[in-house]
mmCIF file of C-alpha atoms in Angstrom:
data_model
loop_
_atom_site.group_PDB
_atom_site.id
_atom_site.type_symbol
_atom_site.label_atom_id
_atom_site.label_comp_id
_atom_site.label_asym_id
_atom_site.label_seq_id
_atom_site.Cartn_x
_atom_site.Cartn_y
_atom_site.Cartn_z
ATOM 1 C CA MET A 1 -17.512 -3.221 9.626
ATOM 2 C CA GLY A 2 -15.618 -0.310 8.077
ATOM 3 C CA ARG A 3 -12.749 -0.151 5.596
ATOM 4 C CA LYS A 4 -9.456 -1.606 6.545
ATOM 5 C CA GLY A 5 -6.092 -0.131 5.657
ATOM 6 C CA PHE A 6 -2.525 0.514 6.513
ATOM 7 C CA TYR A 7 -0.932 3.115 8.774
ATOM 8 C CA TYR A 8 2.717 3.908 7.942
ATOM 9 C CA ASP A 9 4.978 5.893 10.266
ATOM 10 C CA GLN A 10 7.720 7.298 8.102
ATOM 11 C CA THR A 11 9.272 9.021 11.123
ATOM 12 C CA VAL A 12 10.484 5.681 12.503
ATOM 13 C CA CYS A 13 11.051 3.660 9.267
ATOM 14 C CA ILE A 14 14.729 2.907 8.739
ATOM 15 C CA GLY A 15 14.372 1.568 5.248
ATOM 16 C CA CYS A 16 15.520 -1.891 6.162
ATOM 17 C CA ARG A 17 13.041 -3.596 3.788
ATOM 18 C CA THR A 18 12.105 -6.288 6.368
ATOM 19 C CA CYS A 19 8.413 -5.608 5.465
ATOM 20 C CA GLN A 20 9.249 -6.223 1.743
ATOM 21 C CA VAL A 21 11.093 -9.411 2.516
ATOM 22 C CA ALA A 22 8.313 -10.687 4.793
ATOM 23 C CA CYS A 23 5.709 -10.054 2.153
ATOM 24 C CA LYS A 24 7.829 -11.662 -0.600
ATOM 25 C CA ASN A 25 8.517 -14.680 1.636
ATOM 26 C CA LYS A 26 4.821 -15.132 2.748
ATOM 27 C CA ASN A 27 3.521 -14.940 -0.777
ATOM 28 C CA GLN A 28 6.432 -17.040 -2.220
ATOM 29 C CA LEU A 29 6.934 -14.476 -4.964
ATOM 30 C CA GLU A 30 9.254 -14.953 -7.881
ATOM 31 C CA VAL A 31 12.418 -12.866 -8.358
ATOM 32 C CA GLY A 32 11.423 -9.387 -9.709
ATOM 33 C CA THR A 33 7.863 -9.524 -8.174
ATOM 34 C CA LEU A 34 7.125 -7.463 -5.017
ATOM 35 C CA PHE A 35 3.761 -6.680 -3.523
ATOM 36 C CA ARG A 36 5.333 -4.242 -0.946
ATOM 37 C CA GLN A 37 8.280 -2.115 -2.078
ATOM 38 C CA VAL A 38 10.310 0.329 0.060
ATOM 39 C CA HIS A 39 11.314 3.331 -1.911
ATOM 40 C CA THR A 40 14.042 5.797 -0.742
ATOM 41 C CA PHE A 41 13.916 9.455 -1.707
ATOM 42 C CA GLU A 42 16.388 12.246 -1.298
ATOM 43 C CA THR A 43 15.334 15.933 -0.867
ATOM 44 C CA GLY A 44 17.270 19.104 -0.351
ATOM 45 C CA SER A 45 20.890 19.814 -1.087
ATOM 46 C CA PHE A 46 24.042 20.051 1.000
ATOM 47 C CA PRO A 47 24.137 20.924 3.734
ATOM 48 C CA ASN A 48 20.345 20.277 4.267
ATOM 49 C CA ALA A 49 20.065 17.046 2.270
ATOM 50 C CA ARG A 50 17.588 14.543 3.709
ATOM 51 C CA VAL A 51 16.506 10.970 2.955
ATOM 52 C CA TYR A 52 13.179 9.421 3.661
ATOM 53 C CA HIS A 53 11.579 6.103 2.955
ATOM 54 C CA TYR A 54 8.108 5.058 1.785
ATOM 55 C CA ALA A 55 6.847 1.439 2.199
ATOM 56 C CA ALA A 56 4.429 1.111 -0.689
ATOM 57 C CA THR A 57 1.799 -1.568 -1.258
ATOM 58 C CA CYS A 58 -1.852 -1.801 -2.202
ATOM 59 C CA ASN A 59 -3.708 1.103 -0.667
ATOM 60 C CA HIS A 60 -6.980 -0.761 -0.704
ATOM 61 C CA CYS A 61 -8.599 2.263 -2.183
ATOM 62 C CA GLU A 62 -12.294 3.303 -1.699
ATOM 63 C CA ASN A 63 -12.521 3.934 -5.460
ATOM 64 C CA PRO A 64 -9.903 1.528 -6.826
ATOM 65 C CA ALA A 65 -9.012 1.997 -10.519
ATOM 66 C CA CYS A 66 -7.977 -1.686 -10.780
ATOM 67 C CA VAL A 67 -11.499 -2.770 -9.904
ATOM 68 C CA ALA A 68 -13.119 -0.283 -12.330
ATOM 69 C CA VAL A 69 -11.237 -1.587 -15.399
ATOM 70 C CA CYS A 70 -11.241 -5.317 -14.642
ATOM 71 C CA PRO A 71 -13.387 -6.851 -17.361
ATOM 72 C CA ASN A 72 -13.948 -10.087 -15.501
ATOM 73 C CA ALA A 73 -14.560 -8.998 -11.858
ATOM 74 C CA ALA A 74 -11.259 -10.564 -10.793
ATOM 75 C CA MET A 75 -10.359 -7.368 -8.894
ATOM 76 C CA PHE A 76 -13.069 -6.641 -6.354
ATOM 77 C CA ILE A 77 -13.830 -4.904 -3.104
ATOM 78 C CA ASP A 78 -14.293 -7.409 -0.223
ATOM 79 C CA GLU A 79 -17.614 -6.575 1.403
ATOM 80 C CA THR A 80 -16.490 -7.728 4.825
ATOM 81 C CA ASP A 81 -13.531 -5.373 5.254
ATOM 82 C CA GLY A 82 -13.263 -3.048 2.284
ATOM 83 C CA THR A 83 -9.967 -4.393 1.027
ATOM 84 C CA VAL A 84 -9.334 -4.786 -2.629
ATOM 85 C CA GLN A 85 -8.934 -8.498 -3.375
ATOM 86 C CA HIS A 86 -8.074 -10.500 -6.432
ATOM 87 C CA ASP A 87 -9.667 -13.747 -7.592
ATOM 88 C CA ASP A 88 -7.200 -15.902 -9.555
ATOM 89 C CA THR A 89 -9.920 -18.094 -11.003
ATOM 90 C CA LYS A 90 -11.535 -15.158 -12.808
ATOM 91 C CA CYS A 91 -8.241 -13.369 -13.887
ATOM 92 C CA ILE A 92 -7.548 -13.618 -17.606
ATOM 93 C CA GLY A 93 -4.197 -11.836 -17.456
ATOM 94 C CA CYS A 94 -5.187 -8.838 -19.526
ATOM 95 C CA GLU A 95 -3.198 -6.507 -17.300
ATOM 96 C CA TYR A 96 -5.772 -3.758 -17.506
ATOM 97 C CA CYS A 97 -5.486 -3.359 -13.665
ATOM 98 C CA VAL A 98 -1.709 -3.140 -13.906
ATOM 99 C CA LYS A 99 -1.960 -0.246 -16.346
ATOM 100 C CA ALA A 100 -4.914 1.485 -14.477
ATOM 101 C CA CYS A 101 -3.537 1.602 -10.844
ATOM 102 C CA PRO A 102 -1.949 5.027 -10.332
ATOM 103 C CA TYR A 103 0.175 3.437 -7.593
ATOM 104 C CA GLY A 104 1.589 0.678 -9.836
ATOM 105 C CA VAL A 105 0.516 -2.020 -7.407
ATOM 106 C CA PRO A 106 -0.861 -5.019 -9.436
ATOM 107 C CA GLN A 107 1.901 -7.225 -10.746
ATOM 108 C CA TYR A 108 1.702 -9.475 -13.764
ATOM 109 C CA ILE A 109 3.153 -12.834 -12.982
ATOM 110 C CA GLU A 110 4.350 -14.303 -16.168
ATOM 111 C CA SER A 111 4.634 -17.854 -15.009
ATOM 112 C CA LYS A 112 0.918 -17.867 -14.070
ATOM 113 C CA SER A 113 -0.180 -15.638 -16.876
ATOM 114 C CA LYS A 114 -2.245 -13.614 -14.278
ATOM 115 C CA THR A 115 -1.889 -10.517 -12.299
ATOM 116 C CA HIS A 116 -1.902 -10.443 -8.481
ATOM 117 C CA LYS A 117 -1.283 -7.924 -5.690
ATOM 118 C CA CYS A 118 -1.266 -7.457 -1.949
ATOM 119 C CA ASP A 119 -4.404 -8.935 -0.349
ATOM 120 C CA ALA A 120 -3.446 -7.609 3.162
ATOM 121 C CA CYS A 121 -2.697 -11.190 4.076
ATOM 122 C CA TYR A 122 -6.311 -12.149 4.129
ATOM 123 C CA GLN A 123 -5.652 -15.771 5.146
ATOM 124 C CA LEU A 124 -3.379 -14.631 8.104
ATOM 125 C CA ARG A 125 -5.975 -12.106 9.312
ATOM 126 C CA ALA A 126 -8.676 -14.886 9.143
ATOM 127 C CA ILE A 127 -6.820 -16.670 11.886
ATOM 128 C CA GLY A 128 -6.311 -13.560 13.987
ATOM 129 C CA GLU A 129 -2.743 -12.674 12.830
ATOM 130 C CA GLN A 130 -1.449 -9.402 11.331
ATOM 131 C CA PRO A 131 -0.274 -9.069 7.716
ATOM 132 C CA ALA A 132 3.297 -10.295 7.240
ATOM 133 C CA CYS A 133 4.712 -6.929 6.583
ATOM 134 C CA VAL A 134 3.214 -5.512 9.872
ATOM 135 C CA ALA A 135 4.412 -8.400 11.903
ATOM 136 C CA GLY A 136 7.899 -8.264 10.339
ATOM 137 C CA CYS A 137 8.613 -4.537 10.851
ATOM 138 C CA PRO A 138 11.252 -4.342 13.502
ATOM 139 C CA MET A 139 10.540 -0.588 14.057
ATOM 140 C CA ARG A 140 6.740 -1.068 14.260
ATOM 141 C CA ALA A 141 6.284 1.535 11.491
ATOM 142 C CA LEU A 142 3.327 -0.326 10.083
ATOM 143 C CA GLU A 143 -0.122 -1.006 11.439
ATOM 144 C CA PHE A 144 -3.234 -2.595 9.886
ATOM 145 C CA GLY A 145 -6.870 -2.083 11.000
ATOM 146 C CA GLU A 146 -9.903 -0.082 10.505
ATOM 147 C CA ILE A 147 -8.819 2.993 8.590
ATOM 148 C CA ASP A 148 -11.040 5.373 10.532
ATOM 149 C CA GLU A 149 -9.636 3.956 13.853
ATOM 150 C CA LEU A 150 -6.039 4.333 12.588
ATOM 151 C CA ARG A 151 -6.664 7.910 11.493
ATOM 152 C CA ALA A 152 -8.216 8.707 14.892
ATOM 153 C CA LYS A 153 -5.214 7.116 16.630
ATOM 154 C CA HIS A 154 -2.815 9.091 14.465
ATOM 155 C CA PRO A 155 -4.513 12.411 13.926
ATOM 156 C CA ASP A 156 -1.520 14.064 12.206
ATOM 157 C CA ALA A 157 -1.282 11.294 9.533
ATOM 158 C CA VAL A 158 -2.220 12.171 5.938
ATOM 159 C CA ASN A 159 -3.123 10.102 2.895
ATOM 160 C CA GLN A 160 -1.153 12.307 0.441
ATOM 161 C CA ILE A 161 2.585 12.667 0.192
ATOM 162 C CA ALA A 162 4.606 14.109 -2.709
ATOM 163 C CA ALA A 163 5.731 10.625 -3.746
ATOM 164 C CA LEU A 164 2.145 9.479 -4.432
ATOM 165 C CA PRO A 165 -0.444 10.435 -7.059
ATOM 166 C CA ASP A 166 -3.239 12.772 -6.038
ATOM 167 C CA ALA A 167 -5.278 10.846 -3.346
ATOM 168 C CA SER A 168 -8.572 12.380 -4.721
ATOM 169 C CA GLU A 169 -8.227 9.847 -7.652
ATOM 170 C CA THR A 170 -8.885 6.724 -5.636
ATOM 171 C CA ASN A 171 -9.244 7.699 -1.961
ATOM 172 C CA PRO A 172 -6.589 5.293 -0.598
ATOM 173 C CA SER A 173 -7.047 3.634 2.771
ATOM 174 C CA VAL A 174 -3.747 4.783 4.164
ATOM 175 C CA ALA A 175 -2.603 7.055 6.952
ATOM 176 C CA ILE A 176 0.896 8.293 6.779
ATOM 177 C CA SER A 177 2.893 10.008 9.479
ATOM 178 C CA ALA A 178 5.730 11.885 7.796
ATOM 179 C CA LYS A 179 8.747 14.068 8.718
ATOM 180 C CA GLU A 180 8.178 17.256 6.855
ATOM 181 C CA TYR A 181 4.962 18.701 5.652
ATOM 182 C CA ALA A 182 4.060 21.604 3.393
ATOM 183 C CA LEU A 183 0.636 22.943 2.352
ATOM 184 C CA THR A 184 -0.377 22.664 -1.323
ATOM 185 C CA GLN A 185 -2.283 25.440 -3.066
ATOM 186 C CA GLU A 186 -5.432 23.595 -2.130
ATOM 187 C CA GLY A 187 -4.379 23.710 1.626
ATOM 188 C CA LYS A 188 -3.678 19.964 1.763
ATOM 189 C CA LYS A 189 -0.626 18.688 3.849
ATOM 190 C CA VAL A 190 1.801 16.920 1.803
ATOM 191 C CA LEU A 191 5.301 15.565 2.420
ATOM 192 C CA VAL A 192 8.099 17.791 1.106
#
């Protein structure tokens, strides 16, 4: 079985934050804690101003920085599907993962004195359901599955956009269809 990850179609996302709310509800998160966050960006200037959204969560990276720095193996790569998981029983609340993740994904939950993050709704997937964010999206801008299959299904998708750190750091398991691309000096497509 290959690595699993998310596909996000920015071209249909309306920024409604339903995915964010569905995730927060499913995980019963406290006020101020989000495992999926929708960010809105503005580009250009009048009369060519534009707005786009990015629904960010754990990228379930191939080389996750959070796993590399965890002193107690609480952050780990699941061998069955390649997602990055968190073991609460091993977490000592040191927040090394919070500081190491270039995407700012792990969240320290003060009431539990532990960190946690998106687990791609591991329990829902175990009973054949989709992650809460995917099921909740009214525009069907999110998909979850084998990352190689998602990339093949959406061949124009990229794993690097201007709003994200350099993908070569962690090799994120994401595929993003975006509205406007430009080439970097290295010849990579990135979102303007």
